[in-house]
Coordinates of C-alpha atoms in Angstrom, one line a residue:
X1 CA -126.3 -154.0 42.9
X2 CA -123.5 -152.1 44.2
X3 CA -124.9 -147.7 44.4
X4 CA -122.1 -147.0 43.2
X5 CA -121.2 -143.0 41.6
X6 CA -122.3 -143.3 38.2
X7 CA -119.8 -142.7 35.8
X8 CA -120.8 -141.0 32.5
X9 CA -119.7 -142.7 28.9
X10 CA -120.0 -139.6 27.3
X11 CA -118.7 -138.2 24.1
X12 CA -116.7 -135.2 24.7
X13 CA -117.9 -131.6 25.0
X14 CA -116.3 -129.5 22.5
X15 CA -117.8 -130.9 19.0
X16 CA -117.9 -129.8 15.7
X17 CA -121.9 -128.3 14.6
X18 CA -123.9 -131.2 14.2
X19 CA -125.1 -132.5 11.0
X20 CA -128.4 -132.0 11.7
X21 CA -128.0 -128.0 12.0
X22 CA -127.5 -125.3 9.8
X23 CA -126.7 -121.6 10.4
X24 CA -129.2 -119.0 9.5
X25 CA -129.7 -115.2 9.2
X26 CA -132.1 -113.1 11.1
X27 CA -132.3 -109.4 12.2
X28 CA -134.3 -106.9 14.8
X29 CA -137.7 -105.6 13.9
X30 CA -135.9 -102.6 12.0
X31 CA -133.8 -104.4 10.3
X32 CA -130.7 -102.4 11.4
X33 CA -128.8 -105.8 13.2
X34 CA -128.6 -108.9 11.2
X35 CA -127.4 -111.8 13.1
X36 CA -126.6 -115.5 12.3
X37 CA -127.6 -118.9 14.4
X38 CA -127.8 -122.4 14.0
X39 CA -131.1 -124.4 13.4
X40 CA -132.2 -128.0 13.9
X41 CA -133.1 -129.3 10.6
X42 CA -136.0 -131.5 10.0
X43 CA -137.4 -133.4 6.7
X44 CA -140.6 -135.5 5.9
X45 CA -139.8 -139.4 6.2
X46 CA -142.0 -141.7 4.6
X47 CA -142.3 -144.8 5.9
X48 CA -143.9 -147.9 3.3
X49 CA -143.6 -151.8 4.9
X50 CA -143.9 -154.3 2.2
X51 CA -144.2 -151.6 -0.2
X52 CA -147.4 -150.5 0.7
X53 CA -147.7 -146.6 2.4
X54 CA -147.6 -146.3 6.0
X55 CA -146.3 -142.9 7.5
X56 CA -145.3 -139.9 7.2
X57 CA -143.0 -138.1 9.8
X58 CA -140.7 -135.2 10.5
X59 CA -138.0 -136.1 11.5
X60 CA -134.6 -134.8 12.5
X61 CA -132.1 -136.0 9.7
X62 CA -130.0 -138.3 12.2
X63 CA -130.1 -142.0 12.8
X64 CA -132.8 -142.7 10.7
X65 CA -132.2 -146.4 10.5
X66 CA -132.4 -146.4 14.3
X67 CA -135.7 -145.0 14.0
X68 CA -137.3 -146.9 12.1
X69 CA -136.6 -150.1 14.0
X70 CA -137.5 -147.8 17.3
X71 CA -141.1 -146.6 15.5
X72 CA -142.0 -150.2 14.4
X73 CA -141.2 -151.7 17.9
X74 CA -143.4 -148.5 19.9
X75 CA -146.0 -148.3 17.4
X76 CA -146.5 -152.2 17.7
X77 CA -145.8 -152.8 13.9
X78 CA -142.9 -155.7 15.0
X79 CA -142.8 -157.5 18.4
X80 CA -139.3 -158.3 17.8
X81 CA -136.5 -157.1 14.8
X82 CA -136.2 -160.6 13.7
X83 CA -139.5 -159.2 12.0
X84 CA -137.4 -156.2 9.5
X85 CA -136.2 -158.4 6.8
X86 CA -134.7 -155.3 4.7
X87 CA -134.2 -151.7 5.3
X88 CA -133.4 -149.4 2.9
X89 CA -133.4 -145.0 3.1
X90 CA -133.4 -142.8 0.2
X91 CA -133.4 -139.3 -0.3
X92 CA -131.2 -136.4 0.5
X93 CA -130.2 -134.1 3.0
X94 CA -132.0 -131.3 4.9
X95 CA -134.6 -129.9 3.4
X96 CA -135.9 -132.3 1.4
X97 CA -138.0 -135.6 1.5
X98 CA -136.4 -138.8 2.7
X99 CA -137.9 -142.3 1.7
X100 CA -138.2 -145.7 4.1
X101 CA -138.6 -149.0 2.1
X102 CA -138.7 -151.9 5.1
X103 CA -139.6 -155.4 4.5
X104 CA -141.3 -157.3 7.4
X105 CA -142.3 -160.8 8.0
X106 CA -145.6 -161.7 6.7
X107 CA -147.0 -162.1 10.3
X108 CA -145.8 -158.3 11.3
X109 CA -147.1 -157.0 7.8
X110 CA -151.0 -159.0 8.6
X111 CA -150.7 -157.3 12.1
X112 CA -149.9 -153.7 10.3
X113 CA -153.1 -154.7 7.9
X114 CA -155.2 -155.4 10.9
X115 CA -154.8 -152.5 12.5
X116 CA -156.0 -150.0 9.8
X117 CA -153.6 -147.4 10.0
X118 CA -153.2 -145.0 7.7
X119 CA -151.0 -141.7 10.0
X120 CA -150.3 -138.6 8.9
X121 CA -147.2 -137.9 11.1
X122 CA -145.8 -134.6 12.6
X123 CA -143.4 -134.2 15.1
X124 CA -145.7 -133.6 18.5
X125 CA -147.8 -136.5 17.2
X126 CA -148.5 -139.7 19.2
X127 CA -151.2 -140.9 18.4
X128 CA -152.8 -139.2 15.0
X129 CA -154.2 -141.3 12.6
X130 CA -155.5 -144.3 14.7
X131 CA -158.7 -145.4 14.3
X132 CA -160.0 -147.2 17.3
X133 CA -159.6 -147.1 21.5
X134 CA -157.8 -150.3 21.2
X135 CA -155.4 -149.2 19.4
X136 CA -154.9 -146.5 22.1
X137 CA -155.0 -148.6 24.6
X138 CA -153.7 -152.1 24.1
X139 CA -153.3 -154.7 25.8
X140 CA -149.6 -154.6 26.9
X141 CA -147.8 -157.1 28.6
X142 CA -146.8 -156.4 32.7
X143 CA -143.5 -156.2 33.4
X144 CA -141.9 -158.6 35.9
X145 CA -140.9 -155.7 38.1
X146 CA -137.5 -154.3 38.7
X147 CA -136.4 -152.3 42.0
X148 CA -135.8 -148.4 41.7
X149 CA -132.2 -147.3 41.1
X150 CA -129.8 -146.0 43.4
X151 CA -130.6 -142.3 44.4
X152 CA -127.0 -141.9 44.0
X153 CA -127.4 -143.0 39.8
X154 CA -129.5 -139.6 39.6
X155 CA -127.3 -137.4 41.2
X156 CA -126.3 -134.2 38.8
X157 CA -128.4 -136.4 35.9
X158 CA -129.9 -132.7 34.2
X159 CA -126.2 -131.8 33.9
X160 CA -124.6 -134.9 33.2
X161 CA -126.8 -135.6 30.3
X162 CA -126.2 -132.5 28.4
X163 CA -122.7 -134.5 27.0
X164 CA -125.4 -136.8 24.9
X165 CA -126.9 -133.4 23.0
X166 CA -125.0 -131.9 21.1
X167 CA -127.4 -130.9 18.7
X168 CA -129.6 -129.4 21.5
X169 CA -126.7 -127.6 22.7
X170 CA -126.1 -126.1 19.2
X171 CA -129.1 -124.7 18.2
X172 CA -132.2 -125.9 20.8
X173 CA -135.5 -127.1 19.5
X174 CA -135.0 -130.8 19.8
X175 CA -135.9 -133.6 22.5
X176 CA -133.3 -136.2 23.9
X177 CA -133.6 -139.8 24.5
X178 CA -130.4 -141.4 26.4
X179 CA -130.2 -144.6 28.0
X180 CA -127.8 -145.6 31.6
X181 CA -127.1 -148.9 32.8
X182 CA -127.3 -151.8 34.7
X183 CA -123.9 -149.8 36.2
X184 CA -125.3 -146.2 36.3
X185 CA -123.0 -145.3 33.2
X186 CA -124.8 -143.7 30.7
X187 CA -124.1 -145.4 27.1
X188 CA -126.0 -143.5 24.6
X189 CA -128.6 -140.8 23.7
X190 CA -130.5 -140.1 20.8
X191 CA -132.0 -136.7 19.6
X192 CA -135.0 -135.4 17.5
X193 CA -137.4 -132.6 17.0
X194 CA -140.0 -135.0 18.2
X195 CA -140.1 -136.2 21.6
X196 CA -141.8 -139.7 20.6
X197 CA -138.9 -139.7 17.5
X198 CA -136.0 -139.1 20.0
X199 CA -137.5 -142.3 21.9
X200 CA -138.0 -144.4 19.1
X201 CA -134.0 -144.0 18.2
X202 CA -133.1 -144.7 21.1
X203 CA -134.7 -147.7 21.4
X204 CA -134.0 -148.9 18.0
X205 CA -130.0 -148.1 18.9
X206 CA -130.3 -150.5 21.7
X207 CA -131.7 -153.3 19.8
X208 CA -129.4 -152.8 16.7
X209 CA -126.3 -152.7 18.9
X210 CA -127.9 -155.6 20.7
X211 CA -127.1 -153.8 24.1
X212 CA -129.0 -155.3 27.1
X213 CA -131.5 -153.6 29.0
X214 CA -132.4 -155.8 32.1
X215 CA -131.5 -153.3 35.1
X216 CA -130.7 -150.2 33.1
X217 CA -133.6 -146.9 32.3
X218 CA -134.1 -144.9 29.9
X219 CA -134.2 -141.1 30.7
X220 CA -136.7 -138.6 28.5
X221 CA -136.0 -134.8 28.7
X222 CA -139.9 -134.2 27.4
X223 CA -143.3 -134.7 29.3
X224 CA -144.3 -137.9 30.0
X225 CA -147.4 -138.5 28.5
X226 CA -149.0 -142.5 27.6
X227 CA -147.2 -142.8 24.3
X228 CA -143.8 -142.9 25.6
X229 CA -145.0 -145.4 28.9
X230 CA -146.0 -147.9 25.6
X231 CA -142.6 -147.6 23.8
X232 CA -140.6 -148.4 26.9
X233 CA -142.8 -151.2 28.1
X234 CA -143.1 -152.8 24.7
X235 CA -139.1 -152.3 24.8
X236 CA -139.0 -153.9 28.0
X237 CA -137.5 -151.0 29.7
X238 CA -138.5 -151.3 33.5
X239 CA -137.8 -147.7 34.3
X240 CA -138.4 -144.7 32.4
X241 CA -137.1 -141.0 34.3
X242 CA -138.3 -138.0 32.6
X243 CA -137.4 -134.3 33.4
X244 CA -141.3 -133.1 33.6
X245 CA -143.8 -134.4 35.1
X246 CA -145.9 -137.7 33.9
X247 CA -149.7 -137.1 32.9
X248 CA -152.4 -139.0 35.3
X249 CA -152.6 -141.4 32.3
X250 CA -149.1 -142.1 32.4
X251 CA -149.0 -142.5 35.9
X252 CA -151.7 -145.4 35.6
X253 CA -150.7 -147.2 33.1
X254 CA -147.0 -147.1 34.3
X255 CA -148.5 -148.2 38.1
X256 CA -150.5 -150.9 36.4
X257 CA -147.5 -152.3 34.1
X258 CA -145.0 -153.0 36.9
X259 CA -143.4 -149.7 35.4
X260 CA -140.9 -147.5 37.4
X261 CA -141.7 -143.8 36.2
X262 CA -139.4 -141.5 38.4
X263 CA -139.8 -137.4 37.9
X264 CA -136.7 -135.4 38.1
X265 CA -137.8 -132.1 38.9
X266 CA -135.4 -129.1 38.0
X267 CA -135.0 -127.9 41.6
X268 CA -136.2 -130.5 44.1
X269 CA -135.6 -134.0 45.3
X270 CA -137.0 -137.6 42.3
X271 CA -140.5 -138.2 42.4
X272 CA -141.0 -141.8 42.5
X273 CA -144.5 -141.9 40.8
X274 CA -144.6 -145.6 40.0
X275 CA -144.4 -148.0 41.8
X276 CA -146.8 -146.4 44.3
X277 CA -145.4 -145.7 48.0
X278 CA -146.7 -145.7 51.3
X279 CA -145.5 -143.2 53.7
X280 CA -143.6 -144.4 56.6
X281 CA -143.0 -141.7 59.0

């Protein structure tokens, strides 16, 4: 693999407000200045598989149907989308409730049973609602193993992200997700409210545009804590960047599943954290 400058396949700069934002009033403690902004929106999304209740989330009103495939895959609902039959939203706008109807294949809906879920979502949850440590911690297959990416692919990465959020950039309060290829080019990003939510579009945009991603990473502008190091690996991501730093957790579980976790700090050089180095002076 040629380290090659990465070019950027980004959406341009000067965009219209984003759907997902609305401007709103506010003034100074004496209310002698009143001011306008723009706000992130977010609404409850319930989630029912086979007709039966599973979830409730906040969510950023955005790529919804990309979601849901995403928060099947990571919360180990599916093992593959063969297993969504039918997927159907309902609701409206901002503001107000949105409904998920998905059918899944009797073998993903006897998993869903026998895992005894029942989660009350929010958007800094990760793991609310579940019931047992091995649903925590599962058993996760290792990944083969992939070699670290160019140190030229990361080069200006904080600023060359910023083209793939535009709702960020509007009115702040919301995570990103975007992914770059086997080429270094970044394809796509995905935002939300909720850093595990921004993930879980993400990946489900990746599997419904059936774009490959042997060789290519996922970058995270959130903490990297153990939920997200499950959603990649049961992706099949092999390396995940993120712009703070990885919990001990993290670390481990990323170490011990063939996981590249790389740390871009703001003002220093990557931190490779996984796969573990030795020095060589």
């Amino acid at each position: 693999m040629n380290a090659k400058r990465p070019i950027c396949a980004a959406p341009a700069l000067e965009t219209p407000a984003p759907a997902a934002s609305h401007s709103y009033q506010y003034s100074n403690l004496e209310h002698t200045e009143v001011g306008s902004t723009a706000l992130a929106e977010e609404v409850a999304l319930a989630i029912a598989y086979n007709d039966i209740s599973q979830a409730v989330m906040l969510v950023t009103p955005t790529d919804l149907e990309d979601f849901i495939v995403g928060f099947s895959l990571g919360s180990g609902i599916i093992t593959d989308v063969s297993d969504i039959y039918d997927l159907k939203i309902s609701g409206s706008g901002s503001g107000s409730a949105q409904y998920a109807q998905v059918q899944i294949s009797s073998r993903a809906f006897w998993n869903l049973k026998q895992q005894r879920r029942q989660l009350a979502g929010t958007s800094g949850c990760g793991l609310c609602g579940v019931e047992a440590v091995e649903q925590a911690l599962p058993d996760l297959q290792v990944l083969p193993g992939a070699p670290l990416p160019p140190a030229d692919w990361l080069d200006g990465l904080r600023q060359r992200i910023s083209a793939f959020q535009p709702l960020g950039q509007y009115s702040g309060a919301v995570h990103a997700a975007i992914f770059m290829n086997n080429q270094g080019e970044l394809l796509m990003g995905r935002e939300d409210i909720g850093r595990h939510n921004a993930l879980d579009k993400l990946i489900g945009a990746l599997i419904r545009q059936e774009i490959p991603t042997d060789g290519g990473l996922a970058i995270v502008t959130s903490r990297c804590s153990l939920e997200l190091i499950q959603k990649v690996l049961r992706a099949g991501i092999q390396t995940l960047i993120s712009l703070s730093s990885p919990t001990g957790l993290a670390l481990q579980w990323a170490r011990r599943h063939n996981l590249n976790l790389i740390h871009l700090p703001q003002k220093s050089a990557p931190r490779v954290y996984s796969p573990a180095m030795e020095y060589q002076p």
